[in-house]
Every structure is written in C-alpha cells, then in structure tokens.
Short mmCIF file of C-alpha atoms in Angstrom, two decimals:
data_model
loop_
_atom_site.label_atom_id
_atom_site.label_comp_id
_atom_site.label_asym_id
_atom_site.label_seq_id
_atom_site.Cartn_x
_atom_site.Cartn_y
_atom_site.Cartn_z
CA GLU A 1 12.78 -85.16 114.06
CA VAL A 2 15.93 -87.03 115.05
CA GLN A 3 16.07 -90.51 113.55
CA LEU A 4 18.75 -93.12 114.06
CA LEU A 5 18.46 -96.40 112.16
CA GLU A 6 20.90 -99.17 113.00
CA SER A 7 21.66 -102.13 110.77
CA GLY A 8 24.28 -104.81 110.28
CA GLY A 9 23.60 -107.05 113.24
CA GLY A 10 23.28 -110.81 112.96
CA LEU A 11 24.65 -114.16 113.98
CA VAL A 12 28.42 -114.52 113.82
CA GLN A 13 30.84 -117.19 115.03
CA PRO A 14 33.35 -116.46 117.79
CA GLY A 15 36.39 -114.77 116.30
CA GLY A 16 34.34 -113.34 113.45
CA SER A 17 33.67 -109.77 112.38
CA LEU A 18 30.68 -107.53 111.79
CA ARG A 19 30.20 -103.90 110.83
CA LEU A 20 27.28 -102.04 112.32
CA SER A 21 25.86 -98.96 110.64
CA CYS A 22 23.67 -96.18 111.95
CA ALA A 23 21.97 -93.88 109.46
CA ALA A 24 21.27 -90.51 111.04
CA SER A 25 18.76 -87.85 110.00
CA GLY A 26 16.90 -84.87 111.41
CA PHE A 27 19.98 -83.04 112.70
CA THR A 28 23.33 -81.69 111.50
CA PHE A 29 25.35 -84.89 111.75
CA SER A 30 28.77 -83.24 111.82
CA SER A 31 27.86 -81.05 114.79
CA TYR A 32 27.25 -83.83 117.30
CA ALA A 33 29.25 -86.52 119.03
CA MET A 34 27.89 -90.02 118.62
CA SER A 35 28.07 -93.16 120.74
CA TRP A 36 27.43 -96.88 120.73
CA VAL A 37 25.86 -98.44 123.82
CA ARG A 38 25.00 -102.12 124.15
CA GLN A 39 22.61 -104.17 126.23
CA ALA A 40 23.06 -107.89 126.72
CA PRO A 41 19.81 -109.89 126.80
CA GLY A 42 17.97 -109.15 130.04
CA LYS A 43 20.82 -106.98 131.35
CA GLY A 44 21.62 -103.31 131.83
CA LEU A 45 23.27 -100.72 129.62
CA GLU A 46 27.00 -100.71 128.82
CA TRP A 47 28.78 -97.87 127.03
CA VAL A 48 30.94 -99.18 124.18
CA SER A 49 32.45 -96.30 122.24
CA ALA A 50 32.11 -92.60 121.38
CA ILE A 51 33.35 -90.29 118.64
CA SER A 52 33.49 -86.51 118.48
CA GLY A 53 31.56 -84.47 115.95
CA SER A 54 34.74 -83.89 113.94
CA GLY A 55 35.71 -87.54 114.12
CA GLY A 56 39.09 -86.55 115.49
CA SER A 57 38.56 -88.04 118.94
CA THR A 58 37.48 -91.59 119.64
CA TYR A 59 37.03 -93.46 122.90
CA TYR A 60 36.43 -97.08 123.83
CA ALA A 61 35.47 -99.23 126.77
CA ASP A 62 38.33 -101.45 127.91
CA SER A 63 36.26 -104.51 127.04
CA VAL A 64 36.33 -103.65 123.31
CA LYS A 65 39.55 -101.65 122.96
CA GLY A 66 41.73 -103.04 120.21
CA ARG A 67 38.87 -105.07 118.74
CA PHE A 68 36.23 -102.46 117.84
CA THR A 69 36.63 -99.29 115.75
CA ILE A 70 34.16 -96.43 115.64
CA SER A 71 34.02 -94.14 112.61
CA ARG A 72 31.66 -91.82 110.77
CA ASP A 73 30.99 -90.87 107.13
CA TYR A 74 29.77 -87.31 106.75
CA SER A 75 28.77 -87.74 103.10
CA LYS A 76 26.35 -90.49 104.14
CA ASN A 77 25.43 -89.16 107.62
CA THR A 78 26.30 -92.60 108.93
CA LEU A 79 28.02 -93.88 112.05
CA TYR A 80 29.85 -97.20 112.01
CA LEU A 81 31.15 -99.75 114.47
CA GLN A 82 33.62 -102.27 113.07
CA MET A 83 33.71 -105.26 115.40
CA ASN A 84 36.52 -107.81 115.08
CA SER A 85 37.54 -110.85 117.14
CA LEU A 86 34.01 -111.16 118.45
CA ARG A 87 33.39 -113.12 121.63
CA ALA A 88 30.29 -114.66 123.17
CA ASP A 89 30.13 -111.86 125.74
CA ASP A 90 29.75 -109.32 122.90
CA THR A 91 26.25 -110.70 122.33
CA ALA A 92 23.90 -107.77 122.82
CA LEU A 93 21.52 -105.27 121.32
CA TYR A 94 23.70 -102.43 120.04
CA TYR A 95 22.25 -98.93 120.19
CA CYS A 96 23.47 -95.93 118.25
CA ALA A 97 22.98 -92.67 120.14
CA LYS A 98 23.32 -88.99 119.37
CA GLY A 99 25.23 -86.77 121.78
CA MET A 100 23.72 -83.86 123.64
CA VAL A 101 24.43 -80.26 122.70
CA GLY A 102 27.90 -79.00 123.48
CA GLY A 103 31.27 -80.57 124.16
CA VAL A 104 33.64 -82.80 122.25
CA ILE A 105 32.26 -85.96 123.80
CA VAL A 106 28.87 -85.71 125.46
CA PRO A 107 26.37 -88.30 126.64
CA PRO A 108 23.39 -89.39 124.56
CA ASP A 109 20.06 -87.70 124.21
CA TYR A 110 18.43 -89.66 121.35
CA TRP A 111 18.81 -93.41 120.79
CA GLY A 112 18.04 -95.69 117.86
CA GLN A 113 16.05 -98.90 118.15
CA GLY A 114 19.12 -101.10 118.17
CA THR A 115 20.54 -103.96 116.12
CA LEU A 116 21.07 -107.40 117.63
CA VAL A 117 24.47 -109.06 117.52
CA THR A 118 24.67 -112.72 118.48
CA VAL A 119 28.06 -114.39 118.79
CA SER A 120 27.70 -118.15 118.85
CA SER A 121 29.00 -121.27 117.16
CA GLU B 1 36.00 -96.70 136.79
CA ILE B 2 33.15 -94.90 138.51
CA VAL B 3 30.53 -97.27 139.89
CA LEU B 4 26.92 -96.13 140.06
CA THR B 5 24.65 -97.93 142.51
CA GLN B 6 20.91 -97.44 142.25
CA SER B 7 18.35 -98.16 144.95
CA PRO B 8 15.99 -99.79 145.06
CA ASP B 9 16.40 -102.44 142.35
CA PHE B 10 12.63 -102.86 142.10
CA GLN B 11 9.63 -100.88 143.22
CA SER B 12 5.93 -101.73 142.95
CA VAL B 13 3.85 -98.56 143.15
CA THR B 14 0.18 -97.59 142.86
CA PRO B 15 -0.84 -94.83 140.43
CA LYS B 16 -0.59 -91.27 141.78
CA GLU B 17 2.01 -92.36 144.31
CA LYS B 18 5.39 -90.62 144.49
CA VAL B 19 8.47 -92.58 143.42
CA THR B 20 12.03 -91.82 144.51
CA ILE B 21 15.05 -93.53 142.97
CA THR B 22 18.54 -92.91 144.31
CA CYS B 23 21.83 -93.17 142.44
CA ARG B 24 25.10 -93.12 144.36
CA ALA B 25 28.47 -92.65 142.67
CA SER B 26 31.69 -94.22 143.94
CA GLN B 27 33.41 -90.84 143.63
CA SER B 28 32.34 -87.25 143.03
CA ILE B 29 30.98 -86.61 139.55
CA GLY B 30 29.73 -83.06 140.01
CA SER B 31 26.47 -82.71 138.12
CA ASN B 32 27.47 -85.07 135.29
CA LEU B 33 24.62 -87.46 136.01
CA HIS B 34 21.75 -88.24 133.65
CA TRP B 35 18.56 -90.31 133.91
CA TYR B 36 17.03 -92.51 131.23
CA GLN B 37 13.75 -94.38 131.04
CA GLN B 38 13.51 -97.69 129.19
CA LYS B 39 10.13 -99.28 128.62
CA PRO B 40 9.92 -102.96 127.66
CA ASP B 41 11.18 -103.61 124.12
CA GLN B 42 12.00 -99.95 123.58
CA SER B 43 15.22 -97.96 123.48
CA PRO B 44 16.18 -95.70 126.39
CA LYS B 45 14.81 -92.16 126.48
CA LEU B 46 16.51 -89.24 128.18
CA LEU B 47 14.53 -87.76 131.06
CA ILE B 48 16.97 -85.60 133.03
CA GLN B 49 20.39 -84.28 131.99
CA TYR B 50 23.11 -82.89 134.23
CA ALA B 51 21.37 -83.95 137.43
CA SER B 52 18.41 -81.59 137.31
CA GLN B 53 17.72 -80.28 133.80
CA SER B 54 14.57 -81.70 132.27
CA PHE B 55 14.95 -82.85 128.68
CA SER B 56 12.65 -81.46 126.04
CA GLY B 57 9.16 -82.92 126.07
CA VAL B 58 9.54 -84.79 129.36
CA PRO B 59 6.49 -84.51 131.64
CA SER B 60 6.96 -82.18 134.59
CA ARG B 61 6.29 -84.97 137.09
CA PHE B 62 9.86 -86.18 136.46
CA THR B 63 12.46 -84.20 138.42
CA GLY B 64 16.10 -84.75 139.29
CA SER B 65 18.35 -83.46 142.02
CA GLY B 66 21.72 -84.00 143.58
CA TYR B 67 25.40 -83.22 143.21
CA GLY B 68 28.68 -84.96 143.84
CA THR B 69 27.95 -88.55 144.83
CA GLU B 70 24.23 -88.71 145.59
CA PHE B 71 21.42 -88.12 143.13
CA THR B 72 17.68 -88.61 143.08
CA LEU B 73 15.07 -89.09 140.40
CA THR B 74 11.57 -88.30 141.59
CA ILE B 75 8.35 -89.17 139.80
CA ASN B 76 5.50 -87.19 141.27
CA SER B 77 2.05 -88.72 140.90
CA LEU B 78 3.02 -91.89 139.03
CA GLU B 79 1.03 -92.76 135.93
CA ALA B 80 0.49 -96.20 134.40
CA GLU B 81 2.64 -95.25 131.40
CA ASP B 82 5.64 -94.75 133.73
CA ALA B 83 6.13 -98.50 134.15
CA ALA B 84 9.72 -98.92 133.03
CA THR B 85 13.31 -99.47 134.08
CA TYR B 86 15.17 -96.31 135.01
CA TYR B 87 18.94 -95.94 134.64
CA CYS B 88 21.34 -93.32 135.89
CA HIS B 89 24.44 -92.59 133.79
CA GLN B 90 27.63 -90.65 134.52
CA SER B 91 29.65 -88.73 131.95
CA SER B 92 32.17 -87.25 134.37
CA SER B 93 34.98 -89.55 133.32
CA LEU B 94 35.63 -92.36 130.89
CA PRO B 95 34.63 -95.08 130.82
CA TRP B 96 31.09 -93.79 131.02
CA THR B 97 29.05 -96.03 133.27
CA PHE B 98 25.42 -96.76 134.04
CA GLY B 99 23.64 -97.81 137.18
CA GLN B 100 22.21 -101.31 137.27
CA GLY B 101 18.67 -100.04 136.74
CA THR B 102 15.54 -99.69 138.86
CA LYS B 103 12.42 -101.42 137.62
CA VAL B 104 9.18 -99.62 138.46
CA GLU B 105 6.04 -101.72 138.31
CA ILE B 106 2.50 -100.44 138.54
CA LYS B 107 0.35 -102.22 141.12
#
C-alpha cells in the first residue's frame, strides 16, 4: 500500500524558511517521479514542484522559482521541499504526491494527507 | 501557461442521476488530462488518467472522454458518497495546471 506522510509544516513569519518532508513507503521510491502540490485555504489545487525518479530533473512553478528547492533522499525514502523567503501567499496545505507509472516527470496518482504552512506575522 | 476551465462550478444532483463535468483547455493538450476527486477534509484521489483510463479501484460509474481541448468526466448513477469537488489537471506542458474545481452536492 502506497503511503505518503508529510511533516514540517507550521507557522512562520514572512521572509522565514521551512523544510517540508514526505516519508514514502509501499513502492520503489527511486522508480517514481514525485511532486508537491498546494492548496490555499478554501481554494483550488496549485502545482508547486516536481522531481524525476533519478533526482536529476527538477521543475518549479514560477511563483516559487528561486525560493523553493525540491530534493529527495533515497536512503530515507523521503522527499523534501526547502522553502525560503516565505510570503503570505505561500500559506496553504502542502501535499506530497507520487507520480504515475512511466516518464521522467509524470502527474500524481497517490497523494499524502498534507502539511499546513501558515505564513503570518 | 495552459488554462483549464471547468463547467459548471457547482452542481446539485439527486442520487442515481447522471453527472457531466466539462473541462476545456486553452490550447490542445492531446490526452494529457486527468481527473481527481477531493472529498471534504481529504486529499485528492485520482479517478481518470490520460483522459479516459480508469485508475485502479475506481468504480465503473466514473468515465472520462475527450481529446485536444475538450474533456468530460461522467458519473453514471450518482451515489451519496460521490459528494466532492472534482478537478481536471493537465500534464501536457509545464507549469502543470488544474481546473478551478466543480463541487457536486447531493440533494
């Protein structure tokens, strides 16, 4: 059974940093692309970032490019999202998601339960 | 950026009724269109991948169709457990984008 468990969210001041983690299990972590998708309170879904199974290719939404960094640790089967220079409009529930079968970067099939990031003074 | 526009935004439906949700893309995306269901306080769940392929374990009443710029999610014989917001999502080109969502309420 695929399981994705996010952690690391919390309250942070504007300009601050947070690192989100996503512990993956139930599948061969290195074989699948992974993504982060966020959802602001009461709003729709917004793709944030994706990384290939090998980790060699990374992609970002323009809204986070230069501020967020996606990475993965194969020894820990964990996906990360380092978030710097946080702004109020980064406030959202952040979902970790596993990519579908096939392709370097593919859309999600399974999603975690999310971790809440609140940026406020 | 490819814009996905869903219609309607909201639909109130009686059980056993048929539901049709449309997703229109601002440019051709081939079959790179996927549908997700999000129930209140839950994470999204994949229903349909690549326009018409049912994901594992999804009830057969959920079907998808379309190609290019116009896509449809159909729920045949709606059940009470189908109350949710439904999102379309394109993976044809980055940045990946989602539709604004269609909320389906059970009367």
